[in-house]
Amino acid sequence: MDAVRDWMSSPAIVAPETMTLPEARRMLRERGIRRLPVVDAAGQLVGIVTEGDINCISDSHVSDVRDYNPYHRVADLPLRDFMTRTVATVTPDMPIMDVAQVLLDQRIGGVPVVADGEIVGVITESDLFRLIVRRHIGAANQLEPTQ
């Protein structure tokens, strides 16, 4: 039976809770990812921020007025001020079907993988889709992550 460790992306790309909104947006874009686990100074998971979260925050602060941009007011805020603090996590040994159920139940696209209190990876809906393709369509050598 497939486990999370077989399909997760590792190492996890994480962001410090002091990172600003523009820095997080840039990191997501440059890394081609849609979610960032947020860690404190000790490297402990304290939250998560997604591309959707950032877009929502940015859109709510955009003005049509040419010389006035309220977005600048939030540009210096750290991720800890708007991250989601309750984060679903999974373990590397968890069966992959259990992870799929977590994603469905929580209505989320991915979760950090945690072992012994440390973030060791991330598993996403894209990873699960890759598994389905490899197992059921037989395109194992044709589809790889695009990161």
Short mmCIF file of C-alpha atoms in Angstrom, two decimals:
data_model
loop_
_atom_site.label_atom_id
_atom_site.label_comp_id
_atom_site.label_asym_id
_atom_site.label_seq_id
_atom_site.Cartn_x
_atom_site.Cartn_y
_atom_site.Cartn_z
CA MET A 1 0.00 0.00 0.00
CA ASP A 2 1.29 3.46 -0.91
CA ALA A 3 2.24 5.77 1.93
CA VAL A 4 2.61 9.54 2.05
CA ARG A 5 6.41 9.27 1.98
CA ASP A 6 6.20 7.64 -1.47
CA TRP A 7 4.45 10.61 -3.07
CA MET A 8 5.16 13.74 -1.01
CA SER A 9 7.39 16.59 -2.14
CA SER A 10 10.44 16.80 0.07
CA PRO A 11 12.08 18.75 1.51
CA ALA A 12 9.20 21.08 2.28
CA ILE A 13 9.46 24.69 1.20
CA VAL A 14 8.54 26.72 4.26
CA ALA A 15 8.30 30.40 5.13
CA PRO A 16 9.25 32.15 8.36
CA GLU A 17 6.34 33.79 10.15
CA THR A 18 8.13 37.13 9.72
CA MET A 19 8.02 36.94 5.91
CA THR A 20 5.91 39.67 4.31
CA LEU A 21 3.03 39.27 1.87
CA PRO A 22 5.04 40.35 -1.22
CA GLU A 23 7.90 38.04 -0.23
CA ALA A 24 5.51 35.11 0.16
CA ARG A 25 3.84 35.87 -3.18
CA ARG A 26 7.25 35.99 -4.87
CA MET A 27 8.31 32.69 -3.26
CA LEU A 28 5.13 30.96 -4.39
CA ARG A 29 5.57 32.24 -7.94
CA GLU A 30 9.28 31.42 -8.16
CA ARG A 31 8.86 27.92 -6.73
CA GLY A 32 5.69 27.12 -8.67
CA ILE A 33 3.78 26.16 -5.54
CA ARG A 34 0.41 27.18 -4.09
CA ARG A 35 0.89 26.84 -0.33
CA LEU A 36 3.54 27.69 2.23
CA PRO A 37 3.74 26.11 5.65
CA VAL A 38 4.72 28.88 8.08
CA VAL A 39 7.29 28.21 10.80
CA ASP A 40 8.45 30.09 13.87
CA ALA A 41 12.07 30.88 14.74
CA ALA A 42 12.50 27.35 16.13
CA GLY A 43 11.27 25.81 12.87
CA GLN A 44 7.97 24.64 14.36
CA LEU A 45 4.85 24.70 12.21
CA VAL A 46 2.65 27.60 13.31
CA GLY A 47 0.39 28.09 10.29
CA ILE A 48 -0.06 27.94 6.56
CA VAL A 49 -0.72 30.49 3.84
CA THR A 50 -1.96 29.70 0.36
CA GLU A 51 -1.88 31.47 -2.96
CA GLY A 52 -5.63 31.95 -2.59
CA ASP A 53 -5.18 33.56 0.84
CA ILE A 54 -2.63 35.99 -0.56
CA ASN A 55 -4.77 36.83 -3.58
CA CYS A 56 -7.79 37.42 -1.37
CA ILE A 57 -5.84 39.72 0.94
CA SER A 58 -4.29 41.58 -1.98
CA ASP A 59 -7.58 41.94 -3.85
CA SER A 60 -9.30 43.33 -0.78
CA HIS A 61 -6.71 46.09 -0.61
CA VAL A 62 -6.51 47.06 -4.28
CA SER A 63 -7.89 50.42 -5.35
CA ASP A 64 -8.84 51.68 -8.79
CA VAL A 65 -7.52 55.09 -7.87
CA ARG A 66 -4.27 55.61 -9.76
CA ASP A 67 -2.23 57.39 -7.07
CA TYR A 68 -3.58 55.54 -4.04
CA ASN A 69 -2.83 51.92 -3.30
CA PRO A 70 -4.02 50.67 0.11
CA TYR A 71 -2.18 47.39 -0.60
CA HIS A 72 0.94 49.15 0.65
CA ARG A 73 -0.56 49.16 4.12
CA VAL A 74 -0.46 45.37 4.30
CA ALA A 75 2.76 44.90 2.35
CA ASP A 76 4.88 45.04 5.49
CA LEU A 77 2.68 42.79 7.60
CA PRO A 78 4.24 39.43 8.52
CA LEU A 79 2.59 36.17 7.53
CA ARG A 80 1.77 35.49 11.19
CA ASP A 81 -0.83 38.28 10.97
CA PHE A 82 -2.97 36.57 8.35
CA MET A 83 -1.92 32.90 8.12
CA THR A 84 -4.30 30.07 8.93
CA ARG A 85 -3.24 28.88 12.37
CA THR A 86 -5.08 25.58 12.50
CA VAL A 87 -3.21 23.35 10.08
CA ALA A 88 -4.15 19.81 9.12
CA THR A 89 -1.05 17.63 8.97
CA VAL A 90 -0.24 14.05 8.06
CA THR A 91 2.63 11.69 8.79
CA PRO A 92 4.98 10.03 6.29
CA ASP A 93 3.65 6.56 7.13
CA MET A 94 -0.02 7.45 6.66
CA PRO A 95 -1.72 5.48 3.87
CA ILE A 96 -2.25 7.62 0.80
CA MET A 97 -6.00 6.96 0.77
CA ASP A 98 -6.25 8.43 4.28
CA VAL A 99 -4.56 11.60 3.03
CA ALA A 100 -7.02 11.81 0.16
CA GLN A 101 -9.83 11.63 2.71
CA VAL A 102 -8.25 14.42 4.80
CA LEU A 103 -8.05 16.66 1.74
CA LEU A 104 -11.66 15.92 0.85
CA ASP A 105 -12.96 16.33 4.40
CA GLN A 106 -11.06 19.57 5.00
CA ARG A 107 -11.67 20.89 1.46
CA ILE A 108 -8.00 21.74 1.04
CA GLY A 109 -5.46 21.11 -1.68
CA GLY A 110 -2.48 19.98 0.34
CA VAL A 111 -1.04 19.39 3.79
CA PRO A 112 2.35 19.51 5.48
CA VAL A 113 3.89 16.16 6.31
CA VAL A 114 5.22 16.12 9.87
CA ALA A 115 7.49 13.56 11.57
CA ASP A 116 8.71 13.96 15.14
CA GLY A 117 7.51 17.55 15.19
CA GLU A 118 9.46 18.50 12.05
CA ILE A 119 8.04 19.35 8.63
CA VAL A 120 9.54 16.79 6.27
CA GLY A 121 7.45 17.44 3.18
CA VAL A 122 4.16 18.47 1.66
CA ILE A 123 1.61 16.31 -0.11
CA THR A 124 -0.91 17.86 -2.47
CA GLU A 125 -3.79 17.03 -4.74
CA SER A 126 -1.28 17.13 -7.62
CA ASP A 127 0.74 14.35 -5.98
CA LEU A 128 -2.42 12.26 -5.63
CA PHE A 129 -3.32 12.92 -9.26
CA ARG A 130 0.17 11.82 -10.31
CA LEU A 131 -0.38 8.57 -8.38
CA ILE A 132 -3.70 7.97 -10.13
CA VAL A 133 -2.17 8.58 -13.54
CA ARG A 134 0.76 6.30 -12.89
CA ARG A 135 -1.36 3.51 -11.45
CA HIS A 136 -4.38 3.60 -13.71
CA ILE A 137 -3.40 5.14 -17.01
CA GLY A 138 0.10 3.74 -17.26
CA ALA A 139 1.82 7.02 -18.08
CA ALA A 140 4.54 6.57 -15.46
CA ASN A 141 7.36 7.80 -17.65
CA GLN A 142 5.43 10.65 -19.25
CA LEU A 143 4.17 12.70 -16.32
CA GLU A 144 6.51 14.19 -13.77
CA PRO A 145 6.09 17.15 -11.42
CA THR A 146 6.64 20.45 -13.20
CA GLN A 147 8.37 22.17 -10.29
#
